């Protein structure tokens, strides 16, 4: 079922001519003000289940907008796989009755089976136009209640439902770190390859894209994807590099340890199946990271299978962004935001004070690259500007190389987790420290 929800300050319609033989509703006209119009296309395979989910969502939107009138408008133009008229009519009537039975506002339905003329005025605020799809095959309920209704009954916090959870600042960081760009691919690639190593993953399998990957709906869709496709040690992917789930039979202990420090402290675990989030016949648990602005993204989806639990981490893009989001939470509490050394796009910034130290910087950079450490020599701009610039990508180690360092084979080291401090260390001690951090 596809629904277009429009907040109408005014809508009027009238039947023009019959669109099917013997339409079930008589010709009529109507006019309503300040109502929520649900243009509904019933698709093949839709049933009462979809009507109930659409009812819950429509009620939720009407309540969000403080509207007291809902107009259901049969609309055969939002999909190319239409249900035949008799089916469509049955589902639309079920939709109308479900809303009536669960909502105290006024519910109307425009006549079915007619070409209609209409006029509509829409105020255009951010929530004035919403499109929805309710797919047969995966019904999502929370503690037995259709997910869209759960907040109405106080069963789940609104922030957990599917919506983009990232704050504007987090999105700014995503573009600064270029997460989806050629530069930022480093993070996504590093994350997926680290997870794959952790789980001994051999194969990447393309799967249908889950509908949404935020909040509870996203968690349920991911669990559904995992349960349909998951196997021992696979990476399930559907789009770009970050659209991937790494699956395994063994609990990701090592990675959990890394996650524990940063993301799991601030997460919520929801049961899949009776007593939690019902997504078809899937049982298990979902750990969702609570984003800084509200909203949630799945970190770990555990699906109970007859042969044991299937652990899936991801989508990897959400986890990478969650690390940035968690860093912003640090900044909110006055701590310098940072990112795990192994995930940082640039791990070491080398800053030669003048051109005379360039060859020294080069020799260190090539040593680090043999250790597969991501080092960058910053040559342009003043010393202060280059040190500030290395902070833009939360670079964990910043190394200043002056006349003295070059002549004594030492480096002046600033560790991001020790703000305001710097230490002169011998080159070999520095290399030793980096190799420990990168293990
Ligand atoms: O297609 C002709 C009219 O019959 C109804 N209808 C459907 N509505 C929703 N989902 C389906 N699968 C339908 N199949 C038939 C509609 O009332 C449709 N009329 N807006 C008008 C045209 O002006 C319309 O869609």
Coordinates of C-alpha atoms and ligand atoms in Angstrom, one line a residue:
X1 CA 0.0 0.0 0.0
X2 CA 1.3 3.5 -0.8
X3 CA 0.0 6.5 1.0
X4 CA 0.5 10.2 0.3
X5 CA -0.4 12.2 3.4
X6 CA -1.1 15.9 2.9
X7 CA -2.1 18.4 5.5
X8 CA -4.9 20.4 3.7
X9 CA -6.1 23.7 5.1
X10 CA -8.9 23.1 2.6
X11 CA -9.9 20.4 0.2
X12 CA -13.0 20.0 -2.0
X13 CA -13.8 17.3 -4.5
X14 CA -16.7 16.1 -6.7
X15 CA -17.3 13.0 -8.8
X16 CA -17.0 13.6 -12.5
X17 CA -17.7 10.3 -14.2
X18 CA -17.7 6.6 -13.3
X19 CA -14.2 5.0 -13.7
X20 CA -15.4 1.4 -13.2
X21 CA -18.7 -0.3 -13.8
X22 CA -21.1 -0.1 -10.9
X23 CA -18.9 1.8 -8.5
X24 CA -19.6 0.7 -4.9
X25 CA -20.1 4.3 -3.7
X26 CA -22.7 6.7 -5.1
X27 CA -21.5 9.9 -6.8
X28 CA -21.0 12.7 -4.3
X29 CA -19.0 15.8 -3.5
X30 CA -17.3 17.0 -0.3
X31 CA -15.4 19.9 1.3
X32 CA -13.3 19.8 4.4
X33 CA -11.0 22.3 6.1
X34 CA -7.8 21.7 8.2
X35 CA -7.7 18.0 7.7
X36 CA -5.2 15.2 6.9
X37 CA -5.9 13.8 3.4
X38 CA -4.6 10.3 2.9
X39 CA -4.3 9.6 -0.8
X40 CA -4.2 5.8 -0.8
X41 CA -3.2 3.3 -3.5
X42 CA -4.0 -0.3 -2.6
X43 CA -1.4 -2.6 -4.1
X44 CA -1.5 -6.2 -5.0
X45 CA -1.2 -8.4 -2.0
X46 CA -2.4 -5.8 0.4
X47 CA -4.7 -7.0 3.1
X48 CA -6.2 -5.9 6.4
X49 CA -2.7 -6.1 7.9
X50 CA -1.5 -3.2 5.7
X51 CA -4.8 -1.3 6.4
X52 CA -4.1 -1.6 10.1
X53 CA -0.5 -0.3 9.8
X54 CA -1.6 2.5 7.5
X55 CA -4.3 3.4 10.0
X56 CA -1.8 3.6 12.9
X57 CA 0.5 5.8 10.9
X58 CA -2.3 8.1 9.7
X59 CA -3.6 8.5 13.2
X60 CA 0.0 9.2 14.4
X61 CA 0.5 11.9 11.8
X62 CA -3.0 13.5 12.4
X63 CA -2.1 13.7 16.1
X64 CA 1.3 15.1 15.4
X65 CA -0.3 17.9 13.4
X66 CA -3.1 18.3 15.9
X67 CA -5.7 17.7 13.2
X68 CA -9.2 16.4 14.1
X69 CA -10.4 15.3 10.6
X70 CA -9.0 12.6 8.3
X71 CA -10.2 12.2 4.7
X72 CA -9.3 8.9 3.0
X73 CA -9.0 9.5 -0.7
X74 CA -8.9 6.4 -3.0
X75 CA -6.1 7.2 -5.4
X76 CA -5.0 4.7 -8.0
X77 CA -1.9 6.6 -9.1
X78 CA 0.9 5.9 -6.6
X79 CA 1.9 2.5 -7.7
X80 CA 2.3 0.4 -10.8
X81 CA 1.0 -2.8 -9.1
X82 CA -2.6 -2.0 -8.3
X83 CA -4.9 -4.3 -6.4
X84 CA -8.0 -5.0 -8.5
X85 CA -11.0 -2.7 -7.5
X86 CA -12.9 -5.2 -5.4
X87 CA -9.8 -5.9 -3.3
X88 CA -8.9 -2.3 -3.1
X89 CA -12.3 -1.3 -2.0
X90 CA -12.3 -3.9 0.8
X91 CA -8.9 -2.7 2.1
X92 CA -9.9 1.0 2.0
X93 CA -13.1 0.2 4.0
X94 CA -11.0 -1.7 6.5
X95 CA -8.7 1.3 6.7
X96 CA -11.6 3.6 7.4
X97 CA -13.1 1.3 10.0
X98 CA -9.8 0.8 11.8
X99 CA -9.2 4.5 12.0
X100 CA -12.7 5.1 13.3
X101 CA -12.3 2.4 15.9
X102 CA -9.0 3.8 17.2
X103 CA -9.4 7.5 16.9
X104 CA -11.9 10.0 18.2
X105 CA -11.6 12.5 15.4
X106 CA -13.9 12.7 12.3
X107 CA -13.2 10.1 9.5
X108 CA -14.4 10.5 5.9
X109 CA -13.8 8.6 2.7
X110 CA -14.1 10.0 -0.8
X111 CA -16.2 7.8 -3.2
X112 CA -14.4 4.8 -4.8
X113 CA -14.5 4.0 -8.5
X114 CA -14.9 7.5 -9.9
X115 CA -12.9 10.1 -11.7
X116 CA -13.0 13.1 -9.4
X117 CA -12.1 16.7 -9.7
X118 CA -10.6 18.2 -6.5
X119 CA -9.0 21.4 -5.2
X120 CA -6.6 21.3 -2.3
X121 CA -4.6 24.0 -0.4
X122 CA -1.5 22.8 1.5
X123 CA 0.3 25.0 4.1
X124 CA 3.7 23.5 3.2
X125 CA 5.3 23.2 6.6
X126 CA 7.9 20.4 7.0
X127 CA 5.4 17.8 8.1
X128 CA 2.7 18.8 5.6
X129 CA 3.6 16.2 3.0
X130 CA 4.6 12.7 3.8
X131 CA 4.8 9.5 1.7
X132 CA 4.5 6.1 3.2
X133 CA 4.8 2.5 2.0
X134 CA 3.3 -0.4 3.8
X135 CA 4.7 -3.6 2.3
X136 CA 3.0 -7.0 2.6
X137 CA 5.4 -9.7 4.0
X138 CA 6.9 -7.8 7.0
X139 CA 4.5 -6.6 9.7
X140 CA 6.2 -4.7 12.4
X141 CA 4.6 -4.6 15.8
X142 CA 6.0 -3.5 19.1
X143 CA 4.8 -5.6 22.0
X144 CA 1.9 -6.8 19.8
X145 CA 0.8 -3.3 18.8
X146 CA 1.3 -2.0 15.2
X147 CA 4.6 -0.1 15.4
X148 CA 3.0 3.2 14.4
X149 CA 0.5 2.9 17.3
X150 CA 3.1 2.0 19.9
X151 CA 3.9 5.6 20.9
X152 CA 0.2 6.4 21.2
X153 CA 0.0 3.7 23.9
X154 CA 3.3 4.8 25.5
X155 CA 4.9 1.5 24.6
X156 CA 7.9 3.0 22.9
X157 CA 9.6 6.4 22.9
X158 CA 8.8 8.4 19.7
X159 CA 12.6 8.9 19.2
X160 CA 13.0 5.2 18.5
X161 CA 10.8 5.2 15.4
X162 CA 12.3 5.4 12.0
X163 CA 13.5 8.9 11.2
X164 CA 16.8 10.4 10.4
X165 CA 18.4 10.6 13.9
X166 CA 21.5 12.6 13.0
X167 CA 21.8 16.2 14.3
X168 CA 22.8 19.0 11.9
X169 CA 26.2 19.1 13.5
X170 CA 26.6 15.3 13.0
X171 CA 25.7 15.7 9.3
X172 CA 28.2 18.5 9.1
X173 CA 30.9 16.1 10.4
X174 CA 29.7 13.4 7.9
X175 CA 30.5 15.8 5.1
X176 CA 33.7 17.1 6.7
X177 CA 34.9 13.5 7.1
X178 CA 33.6 13.0 3.6
X179 CA 32.2 9.6 4.9
X180 CA 30.6 8.8 1.5
X181 CA 33.3 10.5 -0.6
X182 CA 36.6 9.1 -1.9
X183 CA 38.5 10.5 1.1
X184 CA 36.1 9.2 3.7
X185 CA 35.7 5.8 2.1
X186 CA 38.7 5.0 4.3
X187 CA 36.6 4.9 7.4
X188 CA 33.9 2.7 5.8
X189 CA 36.4 0.4 4.3
X190 CA 38.4 0.2 7.5
X191 CA 35.3 -0.6 9.5
X192 CA 34.1 -3.3 7.1
X193 CA 37.5 -4.9 6.7
X194 CA 38.1 -4.8 10.5
X195 CA 34.7 -6.5 11.1
X196 CA 35.3 -9.0 8.4
X197 CA 38.7 -9.9 9.9
X198 CA 37.0 -10.2 13.3
X199 CA 34.4 -12.6 11.9
X200 CA 36.6 -14.4 9.3
X201 CA 34.2 -13.3 6.6
X202 CA 35.0 -14.6 3.2
X203 CA 32.0 -13.7 0.9
X204 CA 30.0 -10.5 0.1
X205 CA 26.4 -11.3 -0.8
X206 CA 24.0 -8.7 -2.5
X207 CA 20.7 -8.5 -0.7
X208 CA 17.5 -6.4 -1.2
X209 CA 17.9 -3.0 0.4
X210 CA 16.1 -2.8 3.8
X211 CA 13.4 -0.1 3.6
X212 CA 14.9 2.1 6.3
X213 CA 17.9 1.6 8.6
X214 CA 17.0 4.0 11.4
X215 CA 15.2 3.1 14.7
X216 CA 13.0 0.2 15.3
X217 CA 11.6 -0.1 11.8
X218 CA 15.1 -0.2 10.5
X219 CA 16.1 -2.8 13.1
X220 CA 13.2 -5.0 12.1
X221 CA 14.0 -4.7 8.4
X222 CA 17.6 -5.5 9.0
X223 CA 16.6 -8.5 11.2
X224 CA 14.3 -9.6 8.3
X225 CA 17.2 -9.2 5.8
X226 CA 19.6 -11.1 8.1
X227 CA 17.1 -13.9 8.7
X228 CA 16.4 -14.3 5.0
X229 CA 20.0 -14.2 3.8
X230 CA 22.3 -14.5 6.8
X231 CA 24.8 -17.3 6.9
X232 CA 28.1 -18.1 8.5
X233 CA 30.6 -15.3 7.9
X234 CA 29.0 -13.3 5.1
X235 CA 29.0 -9.6 4.4
X236 CA 25.5 -8.7 3.2
X237 CA 25.5 -5.6 1.1
X238 CA 22.9 -3.7 -0.9
X239 CA 24.3 -0.2 -2.1
X240 CA 27.5 1.7 -1.6
X241 CA 30.4 0.6 0.7
X242 CA 28.6 1.7 3.9
X243 CA 25.4 -0.2 3.0
X244 CA 26.6 -3.5 4.5
X245 CA 26.1 -5.8 7.4
X246 CA 28.8 -8.2 8.5
X247 CA 27.3 -11.4 9.9
X248 CA 28.8 -14.2 12.0
X249 CA 27.7 -17.1 14.2
X250 CA 30.2 -16.1 17.0
X251 CA 29.5 -13.1 19.2
X252 CA 31.8 -10.3 18.0
X253 CA 33.8 -10.1 21.3
X254 CA 36.8 -8.1 20.1
X255 CA 34.7 -5.7 18.2
X256 CA 32.2 -5.4 21.0
X257 CA 35.2 -4.4 23.2
X258 CA 35.9 -1.6 20.8
X259 CA 32.3 -0.7 20.5
X260 CA 31.8 -0.9 24.3
X261 CA 34.2 1.9 24.9
X262 CA 32.3 4.2 22.6
X263 CA 28.8 3.3 21.5
X264 CA 27.3 0.5 23.6
X265 CA 27.3 2.6 26.8
X266 CA 24.8 4.8 25.0
X267 CA 22.5 2.2 23.4
X268 CA 19.2 0.4 24.1
X269 CA 18.5 -3.2 23.5
X270 CA 15.1 -4.2 22.2
X271 CA 13.8 -7.8 22.0
X272 CA 12.7 -9.1 18.7
X273 CA 9.6 -11.3 19.0
X274 CA 7.2 -11.7 21.9
X275 CA 7.9 -9.1 24.6
X276 CA 9.5 -6.7 22.1
X277 CA 9.6 -5.8 18.5
X278 CA 7.7 -8.2 16.3
X279 CA 8.9 -8.5 12.8
X280 CA 7.2 -11.5 11.3
X281 CA 8.4 -14.7 13.0
X282 CA 11.8 -13.3 13.8
X283 CA 13.2 -13.7 17.3
X284 CA 16.3 -12.1 18.8
X285 CA 17.6 -8.8 20.0
X286 CA 18.6 -5.5 18.5
X287 CA 21.1 -3.1 20.1
X288 CA 20.4 0.5 18.9
X289 CA 22.8 3.4 19.4
X290 CA 20.9 6.4 20.8
X291 CA 21.9 9.4 18.6
X292 CA 22.7 12.8 20.1
X293 CA 19.6 14.5 18.7
X294 CA 17.3 11.6 19.4
X295 CA 16.5 8.8 17.1
X296 CA 18.4 5.5 17.0
X297 CA 20.4 3.4 14.6
X298 CA 20.9 -0.4 14.8
X299 CA 24.4 -1.4 15.9
X300 CA 24.0 -5.2 16.4
X301 CA 21.1 -7.3 15.1
X302 CA 21.0 -10.7 16.8
X303 CA 18.6 -13.2 15.1
X304 CA 17.8 -16.5 16.8
X305 CA 18.0 -19.3 14.3
X306 CA 17.4 -23.0 15.0
X307 CA 21.1 -23.6 14.5
X308 CA 22.0 -20.7 16.9
X309 CA 22.2 -16.9 17.0
X310 CA 23.3 -15.0 13.9
X311 CA 25.1 -11.7 14.8
X312 CA 25.0 -8.9 12.3
X313 CA 26.8 -5.6 12.8
X314 CA 25.8 -2.6 10.8
X315 CA 24.9 -1.1 8.6
X316 CA 28.6 -0.1 8.6
X317 CA 27.8 3.5 7.6
X318 CA 25.6 3.9 10.7
X319 CA 28.3 2.6 12.9
X320 CA 30.9 4.9 11.4
X321 CA 28.6 7.9 11.8
X322 CA 27.7 6.8 15.3
X323 CA 31.4 7.2 16.3
X324 CA 31.3 10.8 15.0
X325 CA 28.0 11.4 16.8
X326 CA 29.4 10.0 20.0
X327 CA 32.4 12.3 19.6
X328 CA 30.0 15.2 19.5
X329 CA 28.4 14.0 22.7
X330 CA 31.9 14.3 24.2
X331 CA 32.3 17.8 22.9
X332 CA 28.9 18.6 24.4
X333 CA 30.3 17.7 27.8
X334 CA 33.5 19.7 27.3
X335 CA 35.8 16.7 26.3
X336 CA 37.8 16.8 23.2
X337 CA 35.9 14.8 20.6
X338 CA 37.9 11.8 19.3
X339 CA 37.6 8.7 17.2
X340 CA 39.3 5.3 17.7
X341 CA 42.8 5.3 16.3
X342 CA 42.0 2.4 13.9
X343 CA 39.1 4.3 12.4
X344 CA 40.6 7.8 12.0
X345 CA 40.9 8.8 8.3
X346 CA 44.3 10.4 9.1
X347 CA 46.0 8.7 12.1
X348 CA 49.2 10.8 12.2
X349 CA 49.7 14.4 11.0
X350 CA 53.4 15.2 10.4
X351 CA 54.2 18.9 10.5
X352 CA 57.7 20.0 9.4
X353 CA 58.3 23.5 10.9
X354 CA 60.2 24.5 7.7
X355 CA 61.3 23.1 4.4
X356 CA 64.5 22.0 6.0
X357 CA 62.7 19.3 7.9
X358 CA 60.7 18.0 4.9
X359 CA 63.1 15.0 4.2
X360 CA 62.9 14.1 7.9
X361 CA 59.1 14.1 7.7
X362 CA 59.2 12.1 4.5
X363 CA 61.4 9.4 6.1
X364 CA 58.9 9.1 9.0
X365 CA 55.9 9.0 6.6
X366 CA 57.3 6.2 4.5
X367 CA 58.2 4.3 7.7
X368 CA 54.6 4.7 8.9
X369 CA 53.1 3.7 5.5
X370 CA 55.0 0.3 5.7
X371 CA 53.2 -0.1 9.0
X372 CA 49.9 0.6 7.1
X373 CA 49.4 3.7 9.2
X374 CA 47.5 6.6 7.5
X375 CA 50.0 9.5 7.9
X376 CA 49.8 12.9 6.2
X377 CA 52.5 15.6 5.9
X378 CA 50.9 19.1 6.3
X379 CA 53.1 21.6 4.5
X380 CA 50.8 24.6 3.7
X381 CA 50.2 27.4 6.1
X382 CA 51.5 28.6 9.5
X383 CA 52.4 26.1 12.2
X384 CA 49.3 27.1 14.2
X385 CA 47.0 26.8 11.2
X386 CA 48.4 23.3 10.4
X387 CA 48.0 22.1 14.0
X388 CA 44.4 23.4 14.0
X389 CA 43.7 21.9 10.6
X390 CA 44.8 18.4 11.8
X391 CA 42.1 18.8 14.5
X392 CA 39.4 19.1 11.9
X393 CA 39.5 15.4 11.3
X394 CA 40.2 14.6 14.9
X395 CA 43.7 13.3 14.0
X396 CA 44.8 11.2 17.0
X397 CA 48.6 12.0 16.8
X398 CA 50.1 15.3 15.7
X399 CA 53.9 15.4 15.3
X400 CA 55.9 18.7 15.0
X401 CA 59.3 18.3 13.4
X402 CA 61.7 21.3 13.9
X403 CA 65.4 21.9 13.6
X404 CA 66.0 20.3 17.0
X405 CA 63.9 17.2 16.4
X406 CA 65.6 16.6 13.1
X407 CA 69.1 16.9 14.5
X408 CA 68.3 14.7 17.6
X409 CA 66.1 12.1 15.9
X410 CA 63.2 12.9 18.1
X411 CA 59.7 14.2 17.5
X412 CA 57.4 16.6 19.5
X413 CA 54.2 14.6 19.9
X414 CA 50.7 15.9 20.7
X415 CA 48.2 13.1 21.6
X416 CA 44.6 14.1 21.0
X417 CA 43.5 12.5 24.2
X418 CA 45.9 14.7 26.2
X419 CA 44.8 18.1 25.0
X420 CA 47.2 21.0 25.7
X421 CA 50.1 18.6 26.4
X422 CA 53.1 17.9 24.1
X423 CA 56.0 15.6 24.7
X424 CA 59.4 15.2 23.0
X425 CA 60.0 11.5 22.4
X426 CA 62.7 9.6 20.5
X427 CA 61.7 8.5 17.0
X428 CA 61.9 4.8 17.9
X429 CA 59.6 5.3 21.0
X430 CA 57.2 7.2 18.7
X431 CA 57.2 4.4 16.1
X432 CA 56.7 1.9 19.0
X433 CA 53.7 3.8 20.3
X434 CA 52.1 4.0 16.9
X435 CA 52.5 0.3 16.2
X436 CA 50.8 -0.4 19.6
X437 CA 47.9 1.9 18.8
X438 CA 47.5 0.3 15.3
X439 CA 47.4 -3.3 16.5
Ligands
LIG1 O1 -9.1 3.6 -10.8 C1 -10.4 4.2 -10.9 C2 -10.9 4.6 -9.5 O2 -11.2 3.4 -8.7 C3 -10.6 3.5 -7.4 N1 -9.4 2.6 -7.4 C4 -8.4 2.5 -6.5 N2 -8.1 3.3 -5.5 C5 -7.0 2.9 -4.7 N3 -6.3 1.8 -5.0 C6 -6.6 1.0 -6.0 N4 -5.8 -0.1 -6.3 C7 -7.7 1.3 -6.8 N5 -8.3 0.7 -7.9 C8 -9.3 1.5 -8.3 C9 -10.1 5.0 -7.3 O3 -11.2 5.7 -6.7 C10 -9.8 5.4 -8.7 N6 -10.1 6.8 -8.9 N7 -8.4 9.8 -8.0 C11 -9.3 9.1 -8.8 C12 -9.2 9.5 -10.2 O4 -9.5 10.8 -10.3 C13 -9.0 7.6 -8.7 O5 -7.9 7.2 -8.4

